[in-house]
Short mmCIF file of C-alpha atoms in Angstrom, two decimals:
data_model
loop_
_atom_site.label_atom_id
_atom_site.label_comp_id
_atom_site.label_asym_id
_atom_site.label_seq_id
_atom_site.Cartn_x
_atom_site.Cartn_y
_atom_site.Cartn_z
CA GLN A 1 130.89 89.95 131.64
CA GLU A 2 128.38 91.60 133.89
CA GLN A 3 128.74 90.85 137.57
CA LEU A 4 127.78 92.08 141.01
CA VAL A 5 130.49 92.22 143.68
CA GLN A 6 129.46 92.61 147.30
CA SER A 7 131.30 93.87 150.35
CA GLY A 8 132.81 91.54 152.92
CA ALA A 9 131.49 89.72 155.94
CA GLU A 10 130.24 91.66 158.96
CA VAL A 11 129.83 90.87 162.64
CA LYS A 12 127.44 93.17 164.48
CA LYS A 13 126.00 93.61 167.96
CA PRO A 14 122.25 93.43 168.52
CA GLY A 15 120.66 96.83 168.14
CA SER A 16 123.32 98.13 165.75
CA SER A 17 123.15 98.66 161.96
CA VAL A 18 124.85 97.11 158.96
CA LYS A 19 125.36 98.49 155.47
CA VAL A 20 126.21 96.13 152.62
CA SER A 21 127.35 97.31 149.20
CA CYS A 22 126.90 95.77 145.76
CA LYS A 23 129.00 97.08 142.88
CA ALA A 24 127.93 96.35 139.32
CA SER A 25 130.41 96.05 136.50
CA GLY A 26 130.16 95.32 132.80
CA GLY A 27 126.58 96.46 132.30
CA SER A 28 124.18 99.39 132.37
CA PHE A 29 123.54 99.75 136.10
CA SER A 30 120.81 102.36 136.06
CA THR A 31 118.39 100.66 133.70
CA TYR A 32 117.87 97.52 135.77
CA GLY A 33 116.48 96.85 139.21
CA ILE A 34 118.67 95.74 142.09
CA SER A 35 117.00 93.60 144.70
CA TRP A 36 118.28 92.40 148.04
CA VAL A 37 117.55 88.83 149.11
CA ARG A 38 118.63 87.18 152.33
CA GLN A 39 118.98 83.58 153.44
CA ALA A 40 119.17 82.60 157.09
CA PRO A 41 121.25 79.50 157.92
CA GLY A 42 119.53 76.40 156.56
CA GLN A 43 116.53 78.43 155.40
CA GLY A 44 115.03 79.61 152.14
CA LEU A 45 115.28 82.86 150.20
CA GLU A 46 113.59 86.02 151.48
CA TRP A 47 113.19 89.12 149.32
CA MET A 48 113.94 92.31 151.22
CA GLY A 49 113.38 95.07 148.68
CA GLN A 50 114.58 96.65 145.48
CA ILE A 51 115.74 99.88 143.90
CA ILE A 52 115.43 100.98 140.30
CA PRO A 53 118.31 103.46 139.97
CA ILE A 54 117.12 105.15 136.78
CA PHE A 55 113.90 106.17 138.53
CA ASP A 56 115.31 106.37 142.06
CA THR A 57 112.35 104.34 143.26
CA THR A 58 112.46 101.79 146.03
CA ASN A 59 110.08 99.36 147.63
CA SER A 60 110.61 96.90 150.43
CA ALA A 61 109.04 93.89 152.07
CA GLN A 62 106.30 94.81 154.48
CA ASN A 63 107.86 92.97 157.42
CA LEU A 64 111.08 95.00 157.05
CA GLN A 65 109.62 98.42 156.41
CA GLY A 66 111.11 100.91 158.82
CA ARG A 67 114.26 98.85 159.33
CA VAL A 68 115.69 98.54 155.82
CA THR A 69 116.99 101.31 153.57
CA ILE A 70 117.99 100.59 149.97
CA SER A 71 119.92 103.19 148.01
CA ALA A 72 122.14 103.51 144.97
CA ASP A 73 124.98 105.68 143.71
CA LYS A 74 124.69 105.82 139.93
CA SER A 75 128.10 107.47 139.59
CA THR A 76 129.82 104.37 140.97
CA SER A 77 127.21 101.76 139.88
CA THR A 78 126.86 100.68 143.50
CA ALA A 79 123.74 99.73 145.43
CA TYR A 80 123.50 99.65 149.21
CA MET A 81 121.31 97.91 151.75
CA GLU A 82 121.26 99.17 155.31
CA LEU A 83 119.45 97.22 158.02
CA ASN A 84 118.87 98.82 161.42
CA SER A 85 117.99 97.56 164.90
CA LEU A 86 119.71 94.25 164.21
CA ARG A 87 118.64 91.14 166.10
CA SER A 88 119.95 87.60 166.11
CA GLU A 89 117.28 86.56 163.58
CA ASP A 90 118.94 88.87 161.03
CA THR A 91 121.96 86.57 160.90
CA ALA A 92 122.02 85.49 157.26
CA VAL A 93 123.74 85.61 153.92
CA TYR A 94 122.64 88.77 152.11
CA TYR A 95 122.59 88.75 148.31
CA CYS A 96 122.05 91.48 145.78
CA ALA A 97 120.52 90.44 142.48
CA ARG A 98 119.85 92.19 139.19
CA GLY A 99 116.22 92.32 138.14
CA VAL A 100 115.39 92.25 134.43
CA GLY A 101 112.09 92.24 132.59
CA ALA A 102 109.44 94.35 130.93
CA ALA A 103 108.30 95.83 134.24
CA PRO A 104 109.52 95.83 137.84
CA SER A 105 106.65 93.58 138.88
CA GLU A 106 107.82 90.99 136.32
CA TYR A 107 111.54 91.07 137.09
CA ALA A 108 113.56 87.89 137.10
CA PHE A 109 116.86 87.90 138.98
CA ASP A 110 119.42 86.96 136.39
CA ILE A 111 122.69 87.95 138.04
CA TRP A 112 123.48 87.50 141.72
CA GLY A 113 126.26 88.78 143.90
CA GLN A 114 128.49 86.37 145.77
CA GLY A 115 126.68 86.99 149.06
CA THR A 116 127.71 88.77 152.26
CA VAL A 117 127.57 86.94 155.59
CA VAL A 118 126.15 89.10 158.36
CA THR A 119 126.38 87.70 161.87
CA VAL A 120 124.50 89.36 164.71
CA SER A 121 125.81 88.29 168.08
CA SER A 122 126.48 89.82 171.46
CA SER B 1 99.32 87.68 152.17
CA TYR B 2 100.28 85.77 149.04
CA GLU B 3 102.21 82.53 149.46
CA LEU B 4 104.00 80.09 147.19
CA THR B 5 104.09 76.46 148.30
CA GLN B 6 106.65 73.87 147.19
CA PRO B 7 107.21 70.27 148.31
CA PRO B 8 110.21 70.11 150.66
CA SER B 9 111.87 67.31 148.74
CA VAL B 10 111.74 65.41 145.48
CA SER B 11 113.79 62.36 144.55
CA VAL B 12 114.61 61.12 141.06
CA SER B 13 116.80 58.46 139.51
CA PRO B 14 119.53 59.53 137.08
CA GLY B 15 118.19 59.83 133.54
CA GLN B 16 114.58 60.12 134.67
CA THR B 17 112.30 63.16 134.68
CA ALA B 18 111.95 65.30 137.79
CA SER B 19 108.98 67.59 138.33
CA ILE B 20 108.90 70.26 141.02
CA THR B 21 105.67 72.12 141.66
CA CYS B 22 104.93 75.57 143.02
CA SER B 23 101.39 76.44 144.09
CA GLY B 24 99.76 79.80 144.66
CA ASP B 25 96.37 81.39 144.22
CA LYS B 26 95.89 82.12 140.49
CA LEU B 27 99.63 81.74 139.99
CA GLY B 28 99.00 81.15 136.29
CA GLU B 29 98.05 84.83 135.99
CA LYS B 30 101.54 85.85 137.10
CA TYR B 31 105.00 85.12 135.71
CA ALA B 32 106.91 82.38 137.53
CA CYS B 33 110.68 82.03 137.70
CA TRP B 34 112.84 79.20 139.00
CA TYR B 35 116.26 79.30 140.65
CA GLN B 36 118.77 76.56 141.33
CA GLN B 37 121.01 76.82 144.36
CA LYS B 38 123.83 74.44 145.20
CA PRO B 39 125.42 74.37 148.69
CA GLY B 40 127.56 77.38 149.40
CA GLN B 41 126.69 79.07 146.09
CA SER B 42 124.50 81.94 144.97
CA PRO B 43 121.20 81.08 143.27
CA VAL B 44 121.14 80.72 139.49
CA LEU B 45 118.15 81.61 137.32
CA VAL B 46 117.09 78.54 135.30
CA ILE B 47 113.60 79.55 134.07
CA TYR B 48 112.03 83.00 133.66
CA GLN B 49 108.59 84.15 132.50
CA ASP B 50 107.14 80.71 133.09
CA ASP B 51 108.92 78.77 130.36
CA ASN B 52 112.00 80.63 129.10
CA ARG B 53 115.57 79.44 129.62
CA PRO B 54 118.41 81.95 130.05
CA SER B 55 121.41 81.40 127.81
CA GLY B 56 123.68 78.71 129.17
CA ILE B 57 120.91 76.74 130.88
CA PRO B 58 120.64 73.20 129.46
CA GLU B 59 117.61 72.29 127.35
CA ARG B 60 116.63 69.60 129.85
CA PHE B 61 115.23 72.37 132.07
CA SER B 62 111.71 73.49 131.15
CA GLY B 63 108.83 75.24 132.86
CA SER B 64 105.09 75.66 132.68
CA ASN B 65 102.51 77.71 134.57
CA SER B 66 98.74 77.34 134.53
CA GLY B 67 95.88 77.66 136.96
CA ASN B 68 97.31 77.61 140.47
CA THR B 69 100.51 75.68 139.71
CA ALA B 70 103.86 76.33 138.10
CA THR B 71 106.06 73.34 137.34
CA LEU B 72 109.77 72.98 136.76
CA THR B 73 110.62 69.88 134.77
CA ILE B 74 114.10 68.42 134.41
CA SER B 75 114.30 65.79 131.71
CA GLY B 76 117.13 63.25 131.76
CA THR B 77 118.16 64.39 135.24
CA GLN B 78 121.87 64.31 135.93
CA ALA B 79 123.77 64.06 139.19
CA MET B 80 124.86 67.68 138.75
CA ASP B 81 121.20 68.76 138.98
CA GLU B 82 121.06 67.82 142.65
CA ALA B 83 120.34 71.14 144.37
CA ASP B 84 117.69 73.27 146.04
CA TYR B 85 115.15 74.82 143.69
CA TYR B 86 113.08 77.92 144.43
CA CYS B 87 110.11 79.31 142.56
CA GLN B 88 109.50 83.06 142.56
CA ALA B 89 106.70 85.39 141.50
CA TRP B 90 105.57 88.93 142.16
CA ASP B 91 102.44 90.05 143.98
CA SER B 92 101.55 93.66 144.74
CA SER B 93 105.09 94.90 143.94
CA THR B 94 106.59 92.32 146.29
CA ALA B 95 108.79 89.47 145.14
CA LEU B 96 107.93 86.18 146.77
CA PHE B 97 109.86 82.94 146.92
CA GLY B 98 108.56 79.48 147.57
CA GLY B 99 110.04 77.61 150.50
CA GLY B 100 112.36 75.62 148.26
CA THR B 101 112.56 72.00 147.16
CA LYS B 102 115.58 69.81 147.69
CA LEU B 103 116.10 67.65 144.61
CA THR B 104 117.94 64.43 145.31
CA VAL B 105 119.31 62.37 142.44
CA LEU B 106 119.80 58.78 143.54
#
């Protein structure tokens, strides 16, 4: 059964960086997209960006450009999301999700990781 | 920038039909998806490409998308359907989510 397993919870200081991993198992990692979605406490879902490993292409949400880096290691079927210059508003649960569909701009997110809690506090 | 708008809450009696809307400019020209999220859990895809159900999703979940509105319909709503529901679409290579709708079954 295909699944995405994320790294554990993180506590970070404002101004620092965090890197969250997402390991895929049971499927063909490279041929799908992997998106990162976050959810602040009590809030809705916010898409951060995606990577398509087979093409090594990435794109990210405009409001996070310059702060977020999404990468992938095809040899280990693992995607990464690094967020820099952390502030308290970045406190959230961070999810990775597999995107499937005929084209990246039509992807639906059919498999989700279990979520990683990132807390930014001084 | 493109936005998707959902009602914050919808209430339904058990066994009745619940409809949750998602509005956006010319949304009918895009594909809409719907996700269910229960407290403390990851979202689950319940509808993709407007009106398709992934395997394992009950037949009582259906979707439509036309004009400026996509709709998630839950027929014969059960207590287990109580959750937050999010619509999602793509615009200019960016995935967008609606603000979410809390479905209460009472």
